[in-house]
mmCIF file of C-alpha atoms and ligand atoms in Angstrom:
data_model
loop_
_atom_site.group_PDB
_atom_site.id
_atom_site.type_symbol
_atom_site.label_atom_id
_atom_site.label_comp_id
_atom_site.label_asym_id
_atom_site.label_seq_id
_atom_site.Cartn_x
_atom_site.Cartn_y
_atom_site.Cartn_z
ATOM 1 C CA UNK A 931 -78.919 45.779 -43.634
ATOM 2 C CA UNK A 932 -78.182 46.878 -40.045
ATOM 3 C CA UNK A 933 -75.871 43.855 -39.570
ATOM 4 C CA UNK A 934 -72.467 44.777 -38.219
ATOM 5 C CA UNK A 935 -73.522 48.357 -37.608
ATOM 6 C CA UNK A 936 -71.735 50.231 -34.828
ATOM 7 C CA UNK A 937 -74.332 52.996 -34.828
ATOM 8 C CA UNK A 938 -78.058 52.695 -35.418
ATOM 9 C CA UNK A 939 -81.176 54.784 -35.377
ATOM 10 C CA UNK A 940 -84.283 52.623 -35.014
ATOM 11 C CA UNK A 941 -87.654 54.202 -35.681
ATOM 12 C CA UNK A 942 -86.467 57.531 -34.342
ATOM 13 C CA UNK A 943 -88.985 60.334 -33.994
ATOM 14 C CA UNK A 944 -88.124 63.923 -33.049
ATOM 15 C CA UNK A 945 -89.172 67.495 -33.586
ATOM 16 C CA UNK A 946 -89.362 70.996 -32.190
ATOM 17 C CA UNK A 947 -92.067 72.138 -29.767
ATOM 18 C CA UNK A 948 -95.308 71.014 -31.402
ATOM 19 C CA UNK A 949 -93.686 70.441 -34.810
ATOM 20 C CA UNK A 950 -92.881 66.779 -35.544
ATOM 21 C CA UNK A 951 -89.983 66.463 -37.998
ATOM 22 C CA UNK A 952 -88.601 62.910 -37.913
ATOM 23 C CA UNK A 953 -91.142 60.123 -38.249
ATOM 24 C CA UNK A 954 -89.636 56.719 -37.680
ATOM 25 C CA UNK A 955 -86.116 57.099 -39.060
ATOM 26 C CA UNK A 956 -83.980 53.952 -39.471
ATOM 27 C CA UNK A 957 -80.279 54.376 -40.208
ATOM 28 C CA UNK A 958 -77.295 52.098 -39.716
ATOM 29 C CA UNK A 959 -73.581 52.812 -40.124
ATOM 30 C CA UNK A 960 -70.813 50.189 -39.993
ATOM 31 C CA UNK A 961 -67.184 50.753 -39.003
ATOM 32 C CA UNK A 962 -65.163 51.931 -42.010
ATOM 33 C CA UNK A 963 -68.280 52.909 -43.903
ATOM 34 C CA UNK A 964 -69.571 56.253 -45.164
ATOM 35 C CA UNK A 965 -73.342 56.625 -45.279
ATOM 36 C CA UNK A 966 -74.502 59.715 -47.158
ATOM 37 C CA UNK A 967 -77.814 61.080 -45.956
ATOM 38 C CA UNK A 968 -79.301 63.083 -48.821
ATOM 39 C CA UNK A 969 -82.498 64.991 -49.336
ATOM 40 C CA UNK A 970 -83.955 68.364 -50.171
ATOM 41 C CA UNK A 971 -83.869 71.378 -47.839
ATOM 42 C CA UNK A 972 -86.076 70.885 -44.819
ATOM 43 C CA UNK A 973 -86.223 67.097 -45.172
ATOM 44 C CA UNK A 974 -84.938 66.709 -41.618
ATOM 45 C CA UNK A 975 -81.279 65.811 -42.145
ATOM 46 C CA UNK A 976 -79.899 68.304 -39.626
ATOM 47 C CA UNK A 977 -82.560 67.232 -37.172
ATOM 48 C CA UNK A 978 -81.438 63.621 -37.597
ATOM 49 C CA UNK A 979 -77.829 64.648 -36.880
ATOM 50 C CA UNK A 980 -78.858 66.578 -33.770
ATOM 51 C CA UNK A 981 -80.845 63.635 -32.421
ATOM 52 C CA UNK A 982 -78.037 61.209 -33.238
ATOM 53 C CA UNK A 983 -75.525 63.358 -31.348
ATOM 54 C CA UNK A 984 -77.824 63.944 -28.394
ATOM 55 C CA UNK A 985 -78.377 67.656 -28.955
ATOM 56 C CA UNK A 986 -82.091 67.084 -29.451
ATOM 57 C CA UNK A 987 -84.136 64.452 -27.592
ATOM 58 C CA UNK A 988 -85.774 61.605 -29.460
ATOM 59 C CA UNK A 989 -89.507 61.434 -28.829
ATOM 60 C CA UNK A 990 -89.667 57.879 -30.100
ATOM 61 C CA UNK A 991 -87.481 55.004 -31.227
ATOM 62 C CA UNK A 992 -83.962 54.056 -30.131
ATOM 63 C CA UNK A 993 -80.365 55.057 -30.798
ATOM 64 C CA UNK A 994 -77.787 52.310 -30.380
ATOM 65 C CA UNK A 995 -73.997 52.444 -30.110
ATOM 66 C CA UNK A 996 -72.458 48.969 -30.257
ATOM 67 C CA UNK A 997 -75.862 47.615 -29.368
ATOM 68 C CA UNK A 998 -76.048 49.776 -26.241
ATOM 69 C CA UNK A 999 -79.129 51.958 -26.000
ATOM 70 C CA UNK A 1000 -77.830 55.537 -25.746
ATOM 71 C CA UNK A 1001 -81.171 57.229 -26.496
ATOM 72 C CA UNK A 1002 -81.372 58.862 -23.074
ATOM 73 C CA UNK A 1003 -77.678 59.831 -22.934
ATOM 74 C CA UNK A 1004 -76.901 63.560 -23.095
ATOM 75 C CA UNK A 1005 -74.587 64.841 -25.828
ATOM 76 C CA UNK A 1006 -71.447 64.998 -23.659
ATOM 77 C CA UNK A 1007 -71.844 61.368 -22.600
ATOM 78 C CA UNK A 1008 -72.295 60.268 -26.206
ATOM 79 C CA UNK A 1009 -69.224 62.320 -27.155
ATOM 80 C CA UNK A 1010 -67.161 60.547 -24.497
ATOM 81 C CA UNK A 1011 -68.391 57.220 -25.855
ATOM 82 C CA UNK A 1012 -67.071 58.160 -29.294
ATOM 83 C CA UNK A 1013 -69.943 59.842 -31.102
ATOM 84 C CA UNK A 1014 -68.644 63.087 -32.591
ATOM 85 C CA UNK A 1015 -70.762 65.730 -34.298
ATOM 86 C CA UNK A 1016 -68.857 67.961 -36.715
ATOM 87 C CA UNK A 1017 -68.445 70.684 -37.634
ATOM 88 C CA UNK A 1018 -69.424 72.085 -34.280
ATOM 89 C CA UNK A 1019 -67.777 74.804 -32.248
ATOM 90 C CA UNK A 1020 -67.483 72.614 -29.172
ATOM 91 C CA UNK A 1021 -64.077 72.893 -27.628
ATOM 92 C CA UNK A 1022 -62.775 75.667 -29.890
ATOM 93 C CA UNK A 1023 -61.547 78.719 -27.953
ATOM 94 C CA UNK A 1024 -62.049 81.886 -30.031
ATOM 95 C CA UNK A 1025 -59.549 83.860 -27.917
ATOM 96 C CA UNK A 1026 -56.697 81.411 -28.555
ATOM 97 C CA UNK A 1027 -54.712 81.052 -31.762
ATOM 98 C CA UNK A 1028 -55.084 77.995 -33.976
ATOM 99 C CA UNK A 1029 -51.816 76.639 -32.609
ATOM 100 C CA UNK A 1030 -52.863 77.275 -28.996
ATOM 101 C CA UNK A 1031 -56.200 75.601 -29.647
ATOM 102 C CA UNK A 1032 -54.525 72.520 -31.048
ATOM 103 C CA UNK A 1033 -52.076 72.437 -28.152
ATOM 104 C CA UNK A 1034 -54.862 72.393 -25.585
ATOM 105 C CA UNK A 1035 -55.428 68.753 -26.511
ATOM 106 C CA UNK A 1036 -52.374 67.814 -28.560
ATOM 107 C CA UNK A 1037 -48.671 67.884 -27.677
ATOM 108 C CA UNK A 1038 -47.717 68.113 -31.357
ATOM 109 C CA UNK A 1039 -50.014 69.758 -33.946
ATOM 110 C CA UNK A 1040 -47.828 68.763 -36.927
ATOM 111 C CA UNK A 1041 -49.931 65.747 -38.002
ATOM 112 C CA UNK A 1042 -52.950 68.047 -38.185
ATOM 113 C CA UNK A 1043 -51.024 70.630 -40.222
ATOM 114 C CA UNK A 1044 -49.937 67.940 -42.667
ATOM 115 C CA UNK A 1045 -53.530 66.912 -43.404
ATOM 116 C CA UNK A 1046 -55.047 70.367 -43.189
ATOM 117 C CA UNK A 1047 -52.391 72.739 -44.596
ATOM 118 C CA UNK A 1048 -54.736 75.689 -44.334
ATOM 119 C CA UNK A 1049 -54.550 75.421 -40.552
ATOM 120 C CA UNK A 1050 -50.757 75.523 -40.745
ATOM 121 C CA UNK A 1051 -50.979 78.782 -42.709
ATOM 122 C CA UNK A 1052 -53.282 80.201 -40.069
ATOM 123 C CA UNK A 1053 -51.507 78.812 -36.990
ATOM 124 C CA UNK A 1054 -50.907 82.236 -35.394
ATOM 125 C CA UNK A 1055 -54.388 83.606 -36.047
ATOM 126 C CA UNK A 1056 -56.987 83.755 -33.271
ATOM 127 C CA UNK A 1057 -59.592 81.051 -33.803
ATOM 128 C CA UNK A 1058 -62.297 83.702 -33.441
ATOM 129 C CA UNK A 1059 -60.824 85.573 -36.416
ATOM 130 C CA UNK A 1060 -60.823 82.576 -38.779
ATOM 131 C CA UNK A 1061 -63.282 82.393 -41.650
ATOM 132 C CA UNK A 1062 -66.274 80.138 -41.068
ATOM 133 C CA UNK A 1063 -64.693 77.486 -43.292
ATOM 134 C CA UNK A 1064 -61.389 77.600 -41.446
ATOM 135 C CA UNK A 1065 -63.187 77.232 -38.119
ATOM 136 C CA UNK A 1066 -64.879 74.147 -39.551
ATOM 137 C CA UNK A 1067 -61.471 72.681 -40.349
ATOM 138 C CA UNK A 1068 -60.326 73.390 -36.806
ATOM 139 C CA UNK A 1069 -63.316 71.518 -35.354
ATOM 140 C CA UNK A 1070 -62.382 68.477 -37.476
ATOM 141 C CA UNK A 1071 -58.822 68.353 -36.167
ATOM 142 C CA UNK A 1072 -59.604 66.310 -33.012
ATOM 143 C CA UNK A 1073 -61.186 63.588 -35.139
ATOM 144 C CA UNK A 1074 -57.920 63.188 -37.047
ATOM 145 C CA UNK A 1075 -55.800 62.719 -33.991
ATOM 146 C CA UNK A 1076 -58.208 60.615 -31.984
ATOM 147 C CA UNK A 1077 -60.612 59.064 -34.492
ATOM 148 C CA UNK A 1078 -64.103 58.750 -32.997
ATOM 149 C CA UNK A 1079 -66.170 55.568 -33.338
ATOM 150 C CA UNK A 1080 -68.856 57.514 -35.138
ATOM 151 C CA UNK A 1081 -68.497 60.823 -36.952
ATOM 152 C CA UNK A 1082 -71.682 62.677 -37.776
ATOM 153 C CA UNK A 1083 -70.818 65.350 -40.322
ATOM 154 C CA UNK A 1084 -73.596 67.861 -40.883
ATOM 155 C CA UNK A 1085 -72.933 69.914 -44.023
ATOM 156 C CA UNK A 1086 -69.155 69.853 -43.547
ATOM 157 C CA UNK A 1087 -68.531 71.618 -46.862
ATOM 158 C CA UNK A 1088 -70.978 74.455 -46.244
ATOM 159 C CA UNK A 1089 -69.294 77.755 -47.081
ATOM 160 C CA UNK A 1090 -65.929 76.131 -47.864
ATOM 161 C CA UNK A 1091 -63.835 77.054 -50.892
ATOM 162 C CA UNK A 1092 -63.292 74.098 -53.279
ATOM 163 C CA UNK A 1093 -59.738 73.481 -52.081
ATOM 164 C CA UNK A 1094 -60.907 73.208 -48.470
ATOM 165 C CA UNK A 1095 -63.803 70.956 -49.491
ATOM 166 C CA UNK A 1096 -61.215 68.624 -50.994
ATOM 167 C CA UNK A 1097 -59.133 68.670 -47.811
ATOM 168 C CA UNK A 1098 -62.195 67.871 -45.708
ATOM 169 C CA UNK A 1099 -63.215 64.961 -47.914
ATOM 170 C CA UNK A 1100 -59.649 63.628 -47.854
ATOM 171 C CA UNK A 1101 -59.825 63.688 -44.072
ATOM 172 C CA UNK A 1102 -63.082 61.709 -44.235
ATOM 173 C CA UNK A 1103 -61.545 59.149 -46.585
ATOM 174 C CA UNK A 1104 -58.649 58.714 -44.161
ATOM 175 C CA UNK A 1105 -61.003 58.323 -41.199
ATOM 176 C CA UNK A 1106 -62.947 55.654 -43.095
ATOM 177 C CA UNK A 1107 -59.662 53.800 -43.688
ATOM 178 C CA UNK A 1108 -59.090 53.964 -39.947
ATOM 179 C CA UNK A 1109 -62.438 52.324 -39.255
ATOM 180 C CA UNK A 1110 -64.599 55.308 -38.374
ATOM 181 C CA UNK A 1111 -68.321 54.990 -39.102
ATOM 182 C CA UNK A 1112 -69.271 58.176 -40.908
ATOM 183 C CA UNK A 1113 -72.735 59.622 -41.337
ATOM 184 C CA UNK A 1114 -72.432 62.396 -43.899
ATOM 185 C CA UNK A 1115 -75.120 64.984 -44.554
ATOM 186 C CA UNK A 1116 -74.434 67.012 -47.666
ATOM 187 C CA UNK A 1117 -76.299 69.339 -49.947
ATOM 188 C CA UNK A 1118 -73.595 68.725 -52.529
ATOM 189 C CA UNK A 1119 -74.831 65.307 -53.643
ATOM 190 C CA UNK A 1120 -72.038 64.785 -56.190
ATOM 191 C CA UNK A 1121 -69.284 65.121 -53.582
ATOM 192 C CA UNK A 1122 -71.151 63.010 -51.067
ATOM 193 C CA UNK A 1123 -71.830 60.248 -53.588
ATOM 194 C CA UNK A 1124 -68.176 60.192 -54.601
ATOM 195 C CA UNK A 1125 -67.264 59.203 -51.042
ATOM 196 C CA UNK A 1126 -70.300 57.202 -49.931
ATOM 197 C CA UNK A 1127 -70.496 53.419 -49.559
ATOM 198 C CA UNK A 1128 -74.201 53.549 -48.811
ATOM 199 C CA UNK A 1129 -76.840 56.187 -49.408
ATOM 200 C CA UNK A 1130 -80.047 57.049 -47.578
ATOM 201 C CA UNK A 1131 -82.596 59.459 -48.994
ATOM 202 C CA UNK A 1132 -84.724 61.477 -46.631
ATOM 203 C CA UNK A 1133 -87.970 63.230 -47.411
ATOM 204 C CA UNK A 1134 -90.447 64.809 -44.993
ATOM 205 C CA UNK A 1135 -88.698 63.276 -42.029
ATOM 206 C CA UNK A 1136 -88.611 59.733 -43.344
ATOM 207 C CA UNK A 1137 -86.056 57.549 -45.105
ATOM 208 C CA UNK A 1138 -87.556 56.883 -48.520
ATOM 209 C CA UNK A 1139 -84.761 54.643 -49.804
ATOM 210 C CA UNK A 1140 -81.486 53.284 -48.459
ATOM 211 C CA UNK A 1141 -78.987 51.047 -50.193
ATOM 212 C CA UNK A 1142 -75.540 50.678 -51.675
ATOM 213 C CA UNK A 1143 -74.018 53.597 -53.587
ATOM 214 C CA UNK A 1144 -73.762 51.341 -56.660
ATOM 215 C CA UNK A 1145 -77.549 51.265 -56.891
ATOM 216 C CA UNK A 1146 -77.867 55.035 -57.014
ATOM 217 C CA UNK A 1147 -78.154 56.421 -60.525
ATOM 218 C CA UNK A 1148 -79.412 59.702 -61.917
ATOM 219 C CA UNK A 1149 -82.943 58.415 -62.078
ATOM 220 C CA UNK A 1150 -83.014 57.361 -58.432
ATOM 221 C CA UNK A 1151 -81.453 60.656 -57.408
ATOM 222 C CA UNK A 1152 -84.021 62.690 -59.317
ATOM 223 C CA UNK A 1153 -86.849 60.569 -57.937
ATOM 224 C CA UNK A 1154 -85.583 60.988 -54.385
ATOM 225 C CA UNK A 1155 -85.358 64.761 -54.628
ATOM 226 C CA UNK A 1156 -88.684 65.138 -56.412
ATOM 227 C CA UNK A 1157 -90.380 62.826 -53.950
ATOM 228 C CA UNK A 1158 -91.471 60.131 -56.343
ATOM 229 C CA UNK A 1159 -88.906 57.529 -55.219
HETATM 230 P P1 ATP B 2032 -81.507 71.998 -44.505
HETATM 231 O O1 ATP B 2032 -80.496 71.429 -45.391
HETATM 232 O O2 ATP B 2032 -82.302 73.088 -45.129
HETATM 233 O O3 ATP B 2032 -81.020 72.345 -43.124
HETATM 234 P P2 ATP B 2032 -82.538 69.602 -43.405
HETATM 235 O O4 ATP B 2032 -82.902 68.412 -44.219
HETATM 236 O O5 ATP B 2032 -81.305 69.559 -42.626
HETATM 237 O O6 ATP B 2032 -82.577 70.854 -44.325
HETATM 238 P P3 ATP B 2032 -83.787 70.311 -40.951
HETATM 239 O O7 ATP B 2032 -82.869 71.468 -40.762
HETATM 240 O O8 ATP B 2032 -83.618 69.136 -40.099
HETATM 241 O O9 ATP B 2032 -83.778 69.855 -42.457
HETATM 242 O O10 ATP B 2032 -85.273 70.861 -40.821
HETATM 243 C C1 ATP B 2032 -86.408 70.016 -40.845
HETATM 244 C C2 ATP B 2032 -87.635 70.804 -40.435
HETATM 245 O O11 ATP B 2032 -87.507 71.204 -39.073
HETATM 246 C C3 ATP B 2032 -87.846 72.065 -41.227
HETATM 247 O O12 ATP B 2032 -89.219 72.198 -41.484
HETATM 248 C C4 ATP B 2032 -87.358 73.152 -40.319
HETATM 249 O O13 ATP B 2032 -88.065 74.334 -40.551
HETATM 250 C C5 ATP B 2032 -87.668 72.600 -38.942
HETATM 251 N N1 ATP B 2032 -86.705 73.071 -37.948
HETATM 252 C C6 ATP B 2032 -85.357 72.928 -37.993
HETATM 253 N N2 ATP B 2032 -84.771 73.443 -36.904
HETATM 254 C C7 ATP B 2032 -85.767 73.936 -36.135
HETATM 255 C C8 ATP B 2032 -85.840 74.598 -34.863
HETATM 256 N N3 ATP B 2032 -84.724 74.866 -34.171
HETATM 257 N N4 ATP B 2032 -87.059 74.958 -34.402
HETATM 258 C C9 ATP B 2032 -88.168 74.709 -35.093
HETATM 259 N N5 ATP B 2032 -88.190 74.073 -36.281
HETATM 260 C C10 ATP B 2032 -87.024 73.696 -36.800
#
């Protein structure tokens, strides 16, 4: 199932201090594909995102971008190679307005405003004064203008009003069209499943099942969350 994948985790282990969290995680994402990583609280999904992005070291296994072993690369090097973790505050200046923030890396913010109208409404507001949800939108803007190879979205809808959740998922759908490989971690399984091409269930730091979205039904979902799948 890893065939054609641009981004892969192979047997990845990781944890915090003396607390092992991930135990041999395998994940693969192809270009133009959304993989939803689902599982109960504490399963290790955020940890998997942090390891994938290089914010947390892997203690075992390998992480591959285009077949290149990037396991030992720090986060900034992975980012330059096209692995983007969102939503993250990286690169957002709280003391600049939304417009000024966008203009630090974009000559023309209009394409961003078209896709994320809320940012247009807030263009003259200091980024530091935005709501948490609006800041999340701002961190997604770079991905729209320069699509990354791999987008790792960790709880992108957390704290967002329904309208903003829709805007974020529309952005993801557009990025998929443009060939981005998207690893999506979501507590809101319904929204994630609506977008996903493939699904991976995580429990106690391991992938318990991975396969096409079409094979995920209510029974499989219940089993995955209750730990009997
Ligand atoms: P949630 O949706 O609740 O964030 P998750 O599936 O993303 O769940 P993680 O956040 O990866 O799970 O947490 C996995 C385990 O690692 C949990 O037991 C958690 O307590 C522990 N953990 C997470 N972050 C840290 C940290 N910075 N230091 C120590 N332990 C941590």
